[in-house]
Amino acid sequence: MKILVTGGTGYIGSHTAVELQEKGYEVIIVDNLSNSSIEVLDNIALITGKRPLFEQFDLTDREHTAIFFQKHSDIDAIIHFAAFKAVGESVEKPLMYYRNNLVSLMNILQGMIDNRIRNIVFSSSCTVYGQPDKLPVSENSPIKKAWSPYGNTKQMSEEIIQFTADVNDIQAILLRYFNPIGAHESALIGELPIGVPNCLMPYITQTAIGIREYLRVWGDDYPTPDGTAIRDYIHVVDLAKAHVIAIERMIEQKGKEKVEVFNLGTGNGFSVMEVIQSFERSTGVKLNYQIMGRRSGDVVEVWSDTEFANRELGWKAEKTLDEMTLSAWKWEETLNQKVKSEKRKAK
Ligand code: NAD
Ligand code: WQD
C-alpha cells in the first residue's frame, strides 16, 4: 500500500511517516521544505531502516501537482498535512494562508478525481470549535466563527472536502487535533519551530536550554483552578498512530460515512502551570517564567471528548503529560547538540 504524506518532513507528518513505515506501508512524501528540513528524511531512515520516497515541490503549483499524480496514480491514500499553521502570522498575512492552505487542498482533490484515488485523511484542528459552550468538546459541537484566517482555512477545507466527496468517488477522514506536543522517543525527529516559537512546549524547552530568557505565562486570572488556561495536550506519536488507523479504516472500507470526523486528544485538560510543573518534574530542570497578561485570541479552556474516536477507531492516546514534556526536552537537547557541533565545525 502506497501512502502519499504531504508535509511529511514537517512535525506531525514525519512522526506519521515513521508509524506508517513501521506498519509496512510504502510512504511517498511531498513537501516544499518551507517549514522543514531535508535531513528529516535521513532521520526517518535511521528510525525505520527505510528512507521514504520524496519529491520537493509546492502543492499550490497546479501543473506540477497534476503531473505528480499522473506519475503516481498507484497511490492508495493520502494524508494531507501540508499547510501553514501560525495563527498570528495568518492574521498578518491572510491571503498567504488562504492561498497556501486552500489551493494546495484543491489541487490534491483534483489529482484524486483525475487519477481515481479514493482516500484522504485531512489535518484539521480543535481551533474550529473556538471556545466551546460545553466541555468536553465532541465532534458534534458547533463550529464557531473563526477568529483567525488560519482557523478559517481549516473550516473551509473541511467544507471543500465534504462537498467534493459528496459528488465524487472520494472518502475522507477529518482529524481535529488538540494540542500536539512531544517528540519521537529516539529524539531523532521532533518539532522545528522557525524563529521565536508561539506555542507553549517549544517555548518551554527553548527557555530551559537557554535560547530564551524566560517563559511568559499568558494570564493567570482565568476562571480555572490555578488561573492559567487549559488545553488538551497530546503526544505526537499517539497522534501519528491515529493516522495509521484512519488509513486502515478507509482502505478496509470500515467507515460509516463518506466523510467522518474525529477529535484527537487525550480527554484531559492541563493548565499552563501544570505543564510547567510536569516539565520540571520529568526533566529535573527548573524553568524561568513570569506571569503576564492574557494573550489576545486565547480561549480559556478546551479539551476533547474522546469517546467517539476511542470507540470507532479503537484508538486511545496512551502517553502521559510527563512523557510528553520529557520527550520534548530530549528533542531540544538533540537540537542543541547539533548547533554546538555545527559551531565547532565552523571554527
Ligand atoms: P509543519 O509546519 O511542521 O509541517 C507542515 C509541512 O508542510 C512543512 O514541512 C512545510 O514545509 C510543508 N508545506 C507547507 N505548505 C506547503 C506547500 N504549499 N507545498 C508543499 N509543502 C508544504 O506543521 P505540523 O505541526 O506538522 O502540522 C501539520 C498539519 O497539522 C497542518 O495542516 C496543521 O495546520 C495541522 N495542525 C497542526 C497542529 C499543531 O499544533 N502542530 C494542530 C492542529 C492542526
Ligand atoms: C497553549 C497555552 C497559551 C505560549 C495553537 C493554535 C491552534 C492549534 C494548536 C493548529 C495557551 C499558553 C503559550 C507561551 C503561554 N494549532 N502559552 N506562553 O493557542 O492552544 O493553540 O496550537 O491548529 O490552532 O492556536 O497553543 O501552545 O500556543 O498555547 O502561556 O509562550 O499556553 O496562552 O494557554 P493554542 P499554544
XYZ file of C-alpha atoms and ligand atoms in Angstrom:
427
model
C 0.000 0.000 0.000
C 1.400 3.348 -1.078
C 0.540 6.392 1.021
C 1.201 9.982 -0.015
C 2.126 12.083 3.003
C 2.044 15.766 2.120
C 4.013 17.902 4.553
C 5.771 14.672 5.554
C 9.058 16.313 6.547
C 7.135 18.535 8.992
C 6.449 17.901 12.658
C 3.370 15.655 12.638
C 4.000 14.346 9.111
C 7.446 12.972 9.957
C 6.141 11.097 13.004
C 3.307 9.696 10.897
C 5.695 8.625 8.127
C 7.623 6.655 10.765
C 4.490 4.921 12.074
C 3.316 4.109 8.533
C 6.660 2.640 7.524
C 6.811 0.624 10.709
C 3.455 -0.896 9.757
C 4.816 -1.819 6.326
C 3.263 0.958 4.224
C 5.249 2.479 1.387
C 5.474 6.217 2.021
C 5.950 8.960 -0.527
C 6.442 12.429 0.904
C 5.750 15.684 -0.906
C 6.999 18.809 0.813
C 8.347 22.144 -0.408
C 10.508 22.428 2.745
C 9.020 25.847 3.520
C 8.865 24.858 7.200
C 11.035 21.759 7.455
C 14.407 20.343 6.612
C 15.548 17.693 4.138
C 17.574 15.993 6.909
C 14.321 14.738 8.386
C 14.352 12.053 5.664
C 17.680 10.698 6.947
C 16.308 10.603 10.456
C 13.161 8.768 9.384
C 15.508 6.291 7.693
C 17.582 5.956 10.875
C 14.472 5.141 12.903
C 12.742 2.818 10.449
C 15.591 1.491 8.317
C 13.924 2.901 5.221
C 14.120 6.265 3.507
C 10.718 7.336 2.209
C 10.339 8.393 -1.406
C 10.446 12.174 -1.596
C 9.511 14.909 -4.054
C 10.107 18.559 -3.307
C 7.575 20.921 -4.812
C 4.874 23.387 -3.889
C 1.413 21.826 -3.843
C -0.114 25.151 -4.819
C 1.529 24.604 -8.228
C -1.402 23.086 -10.072
C 0.500 21.801 -13.076
C 3.282 20.233 -11.044
C 0.773 18.599 -8.724
C -1.175 17.189 -11.698
C 1.986 15.727 -13.223
C 2.951 14.239 -9.866
C -0.397 12.468 -9.572
C -0.205 11.123 -13.134
C 3.194 9.676 -12.288
C 1.959 8.193 -9.002
C -1.603 7.172 -9.822
C -0.975 3.964 -7.821
C -1.247 5.902 -4.542
C -3.825 4.192 -2.306
C -4.421 7.015 0.152
C -3.294 10.499 1.035
C -2.617 12.137 4.377
C -2.661 15.853 3.782
C -0.599 17.696 6.405
C 0.970 20.383 4.205
C -0.251 23.797 5.319
C 0.869 26.972 7.008
C -0.107 26.876 10.683
C 0.955 30.011 12.547
C -2.206 31.649 13.846
C -0.673 35.101 14.423
C 1.056 35.170 11.034
C -2.240 34.281 9.369
C -3.806 37.402 10.873
C -0.954 39.484 9.386
C -0.938 37.721 6.004
C -4.414 36.301 5.393
C -4.101 35.810 1.635
C -0.861 33.885 2.020
C -2.743 31.459 4.293
C -5.872 31.158 2.159
C -3.767 30.620 -0.975
C -1.407 28.063 0.511
C -3.863 26.041 2.560
C -6.835 26.079 0.195
C -5.161 25.940 -3.225
C -2.941 23.015 -2.199
C -6.010 21.131 -0.948
C -7.939 21.808 -4.158
C -5.004 20.659 -6.311
C -4.828 17.440 -4.321
C -8.567 16.784 -4.593
C -8.352 17.390 -8.351
C -5.466 14.912 -8.554
C -7.575 12.370 -6.660
C -10.523 12.780 -9.010
C -8.384 12.622 -12.166
C -6.478 9.541 -11.023
C -9.224 7.693 -9.136
C -7.561 7.921 -5.752
C -10.342 7.449 -3.194
C -8.950 8.072 0.260
C -7.828 11.201 2.064
C -7.089 11.973 5.700
C -7.071 15.679 6.440
C -5.300 17.544 9.275
C -7.911 19.687 10.915
C -7.779 21.372 14.286
C -9.714 21.885 17.502
C -9.461 25.558 16.596
C -12.649 25.010 14.527
C -14.607 24.834 17.814
C -13.336 28.160 19.210
C -14.349 28.380 22.893
C -16.946 25.585 23.106
C -20.092 26.186 25.164
C -19.850 22.716 26.664
C -16.837 20.671 27.736
C -15.531 18.174 26.832
C -15.954 19.071 23.180
C -17.426 16.336 20.989
C -17.373 16.110 17.187
C -20.963 17.390 17.147
C -20.161 20.605 18.972
C -20.944 23.663 16.892
C -18.255 25.166 14.675
C -17.715 28.727 15.884
C -16.900 31.699 13.711
C -13.142 31.597 13.115
C -11.168 34.412 14.682
C -8.073 33.830 12.535
C -7.588 33.199 8.820
C -5.687 30.034 9.774
C -8.682 28.649 11.660
C -10.914 29.723 8.817
C -8.794 27.759 6.306
C -9.398 24.622 8.406
C -13.161 25.226 8.480
C -13.243 25.956 4.751
C -11.043 22.956 3.959
C -13.425 20.665 5.815
C -16.306 22.060 3.754
C -14.405 21.794 0.470
C -13.651 18.142 1.218
C -17.260 17.425 2.218
C -18.775 18.980 -0.919
C -16.183 17.355 -3.189
C -16.676 13.913 -1.628
C -20.469 14.276 -1.992
C -20.242 14.185 -5.786
C -17.106 12.136 -6.395
C -15.807 8.688 -5.520
C -13.878 10.063 -2.571
C -13.984 9.211 1.119
C -12.360 11.319 3.774
C -11.476 11.326 7.429
C -11.103 14.745 9.026
C -8.956 14.610 12.135
C -9.289 17.526 14.543
C -6.103 17.647 16.581
C -5.995 19.217 20.009
C -2.512 20.367 21.119
C 0.195 18.050 19.785
C 3.474 18.187 21.737
C 6.487 15.964 22.387
C 8.752 14.063 20.054
C 9.717 10.573 18.950
C 11.423 8.532 21.686
C 14.587 8.305 19.553
C 14.859 12.123 19.749
C 15.767 11.987 16.039
C 12.653 13.846 14.897
C 10.534 16.500 16.594
C 9.113 19.985 16.217
C 11.372 22.514 14.487
C 9.959 25.949 15.172
C 11.469 28.587 12.926
C 12.085 31.873 14.763
C 10.511 32.624 18.124
C 8.034 29.881 18.987
C 4.450 30.817 19.560
C 3.414 27.537 21.091
C 3.919 26.631 24.725
C 6.030 23.466 24.566
C 8.842 24.664 22.278
C 8.941 27.937 24.211
C 9.415 25.992 27.445
C 12.214 23.796 26.060
C 13.984 26.742 24.399
C 13.851 28.656 27.680
C 15.209 25.713 29.651
C 18.095 25.224 27.207
C 18.976 28.933 27.389
C 17.793 30.244 23.999
C 15.022 32.316 25.658
C 15.369 34.169 28.930
C 12.047 33.228 30.471
C 8.643 31.857 29.559
C 5.814 34.337 29.539
C 2.734 32.724 31.036
C -0.137 34.397 29.244
C -2.605 35.127 32.025
C -3.247 33.694 35.499
C -6.650 35.252 36.035
C -8.726 32.781 34.022
C -11.674 31.049 35.693
C -9.690 27.800 36.085
C -8.398 26.148 39.292
C -4.926 27.790 39.112
C -5.958 30.728 36.909
C -3.966 29.640 33.820
C -5.571 28.444 30.583
C -6.318 24.785 29.983
C -5.626 22.670 26.865
C -5.702 19.025 25.838
C -2.049 18.201 25.080
C -1.495 15.023 23.072
C 1.768 13.216 22.364
C 2.651 13.497 18.673
C 3.344 9.750 18.448
C -0.151 8.929 19.754
C -1.470 11.342 17.142
C 0.617 9.743 14.392
C -0.708 6.288 15.304
C -4.283 7.513 14.881
C -3.460 8.408 11.275
C -2.369 4.857 10.514
C -5.657 3.593 11.954
C -7.609 6.133 9.895
C -5.837 4.927 6.749
C -6.596 1.286 7.579
C -10.234 2.189 8.217
C -10.586 3.709 4.777
C -8.676 1.022 2.914
C -10.649 -1.720 4.645
C -13.910 0.148 3.929
C -14.866 0.242 7.598
C -16.046 3.842 7.541
C -19.717 4.505 8.267
C -19.951 7.692 6.208
C -18.147 9.134 3.215
C -16.721 11.873 5.371
C -16.024 11.117 9.003
C -14.765 13.485 11.672
C -12.751 12.535 14.749
C -11.331 14.540 17.618
C -7.796 13.540 18.502
C -6.998 14.413 22.083
C -6.463 12.664 25.390
C -9.637 13.898 27.056
C -7.580 15.522 29.834
C -7.183 19.244 30.247
C -3.953 20.601 31.737
C -3.246 24.192 32.696
C -0.128 26.093 31.653
C 1.158 25.802 35.235
C 0.581 22.045 35.207
C 2.619 21.748 32.003
C 5.450 23.735 33.606
C 5.306 21.518 36.710
C 5.319 18.395 34.543
C 8.339 19.684 32.622
C 10.256 20.377 35.839
C 9.260 17.007 37.331
C 10.069 14.882 34.288
C 13.371 16.564 33.398
C 14.648 17.810 36.742
C 15.278 21.191 35.079
C 13.980 24.380 36.679
C 12.145 26.766 34.385
C 12.244 30.565 34.483
C 8.830 32.039 33.925
C 6.868 35.214 34.549
C 3.153 35.773 34.679
C 1.957 38.241 32.053
C -1.413 39.490 30.858
C -3.680 37.347 28.699
C -2.727 36.713 25.047
C -5.378 38.029 22.707
C -7.481 35.393 20.982
C -6.749 32.670 23.557
C -9.645 30.506 24.654
C -9.964 29.822 28.392
C -10.166 26.072 28.293
C -10.735 23.267 25.847
C -10.409 19.524 25.979
C -11.684 16.709 23.893
C -14.449 14.188 24.272
C -12.547 11.110 23.117
C -15.431 8.629 23.299
C -16.183 8.562 19.549
C -12.561 8.195 18.431
C -11.889 5.571 21.126
C -14.931 3.525 20.119
C -14.900 3.877 16.344
C -11.165 3.906 15.684
C -10.260 1.581 18.542
C -7.579 4.141 19.347
C -6.669 5.805 22.608
C -3.900 8.249 23.400
C -1.585 6.444 25.790
C 1.253 8.727 26.750
C 1.204 10.807 29.917
C 1.913 14.516 30.191
C 5.291 13.723 31.809
C 6.219 11.519 28.829
C 5.268 14.368 26.506
C 7.316 17.026 28.303
C 10.327 14.697 28.753
C 10.388 13.703 25.081
C 10.139 17.373 24.039
C 13.142 18.100 26.259
C 15.221 15.230 24.788
C 14.488 16.585 21.323
C 15.578 20.087 22.379
C 18.817 18.567 23.699
C 19.394 16.858 20.327
C 18.903 20.182 18.545
C 21.307 21.826 20.977
C 23.988 19.183 20.324
C 23.583 19.752 16.615
C 24.015 23.514 16.934
C 27.102 23.009 19.102
C 28.731 20.594 16.662
C 27.977 22.932 13.725
C 29.628 25.782 15.636
C 32.680 23.589 16.301
C 32.916 22.699 12.606
C 32.627 26.366 11.592
C 35.653 27.300 13.809
P 4.724 21.732 9.985
O 4.862 23.136 9.530
O 5.794 21.151 10.831
O 4.525 20.776 8.718
C 3.858 21.191 7.560
C 4.738 20.849 6.379
O 4.060 21.232 5.179
C 6.077 21.574 6.398
O 7.112 20.629 6.264
C 6.009 22.522 5.195
O 7.279 22.676 4.586
C 5.004 21.821 4.290
N 4.249 22.691 3.395
C 3.527 23.804 3.717
N 2.950 24.323 2.627
C 3.304 23.526 1.591
C 3.021 23.550 0.201
N 2.272 24.510 -0.356
N 3.540 22.579 -0.585
C 4.314 21.600 -0.050
N 4.621 21.539 1.247
C 4.124 22.482 2.072
O 3.300 21.622 10.717
P 2.703 20.465 11.626
O 2.674 20.941 13.033
O 3.333 19.172 11.323
O 1.199 20.478 11.126
C 0.741 19.585 10.131
C -0.722 19.845 9.867
O -1.459 19.697 11.074
C -1.039 21.250 9.353
O -2.063 21.146 8.397
C -1.516 21.967 10.597
O -2.381 23.017 10.265
C -2.257 20.851 11.310
N -2.370 21.062 12.751
C -1.238 21.280 13.492
C -1.340 21.498 14.854
C -0.116 21.786 15.691
O -0.267 22.318 16.792
N 1.084 21.460 15.252
C -2.607 21.460 15.474
C -3.732 21.216 14.688
C -3.598 21.022 13.324
C -1.176 26.801 24.805
C -1.370 27.559 26.103
C -1.216 29.953 25.864
C 2.968 30.163 24.772
C -2.453 26.662 18.932
C -3.284 27.104 17.760
C -4.305 26.049 17.439
C -3.655 24.684 17.251
C -2.804 24.332 18.421
C -3.143 24.355 14.948
C -2.234 28.814 25.945
C -0.103 29.426 26.745
C 1.725 29.685 25.144
C 3.713 30.945 25.706
C 1.934 30.667 27.291
N -2.802 24.651 16.125
N 1.225 29.932 26.373
N 3.150 31.166 26.936
O -3.033 28.553 21.458
O -3.913 26.353 22.378
O -3.304 26.506 20.042
O -1.859 25.391 18.663
O -4.216 24.074 14.522
O -4.948 26.455 16.289
O -3.921 28.313 18.103
O -1.499 26.539 21.709
O 0.788 26.185 22.508
O 0.146 28.463 21.611
O -0.764 27.717 23.797
O 1.486 30.920 28.405
O 4.816 31.436 25.420
O -0.095 28.029 26.551
O -1.674 31.171 26.315
O -2.994 28.937 27.099
P -3.005 27.091 21.467
P -0.239 27.239 22.339
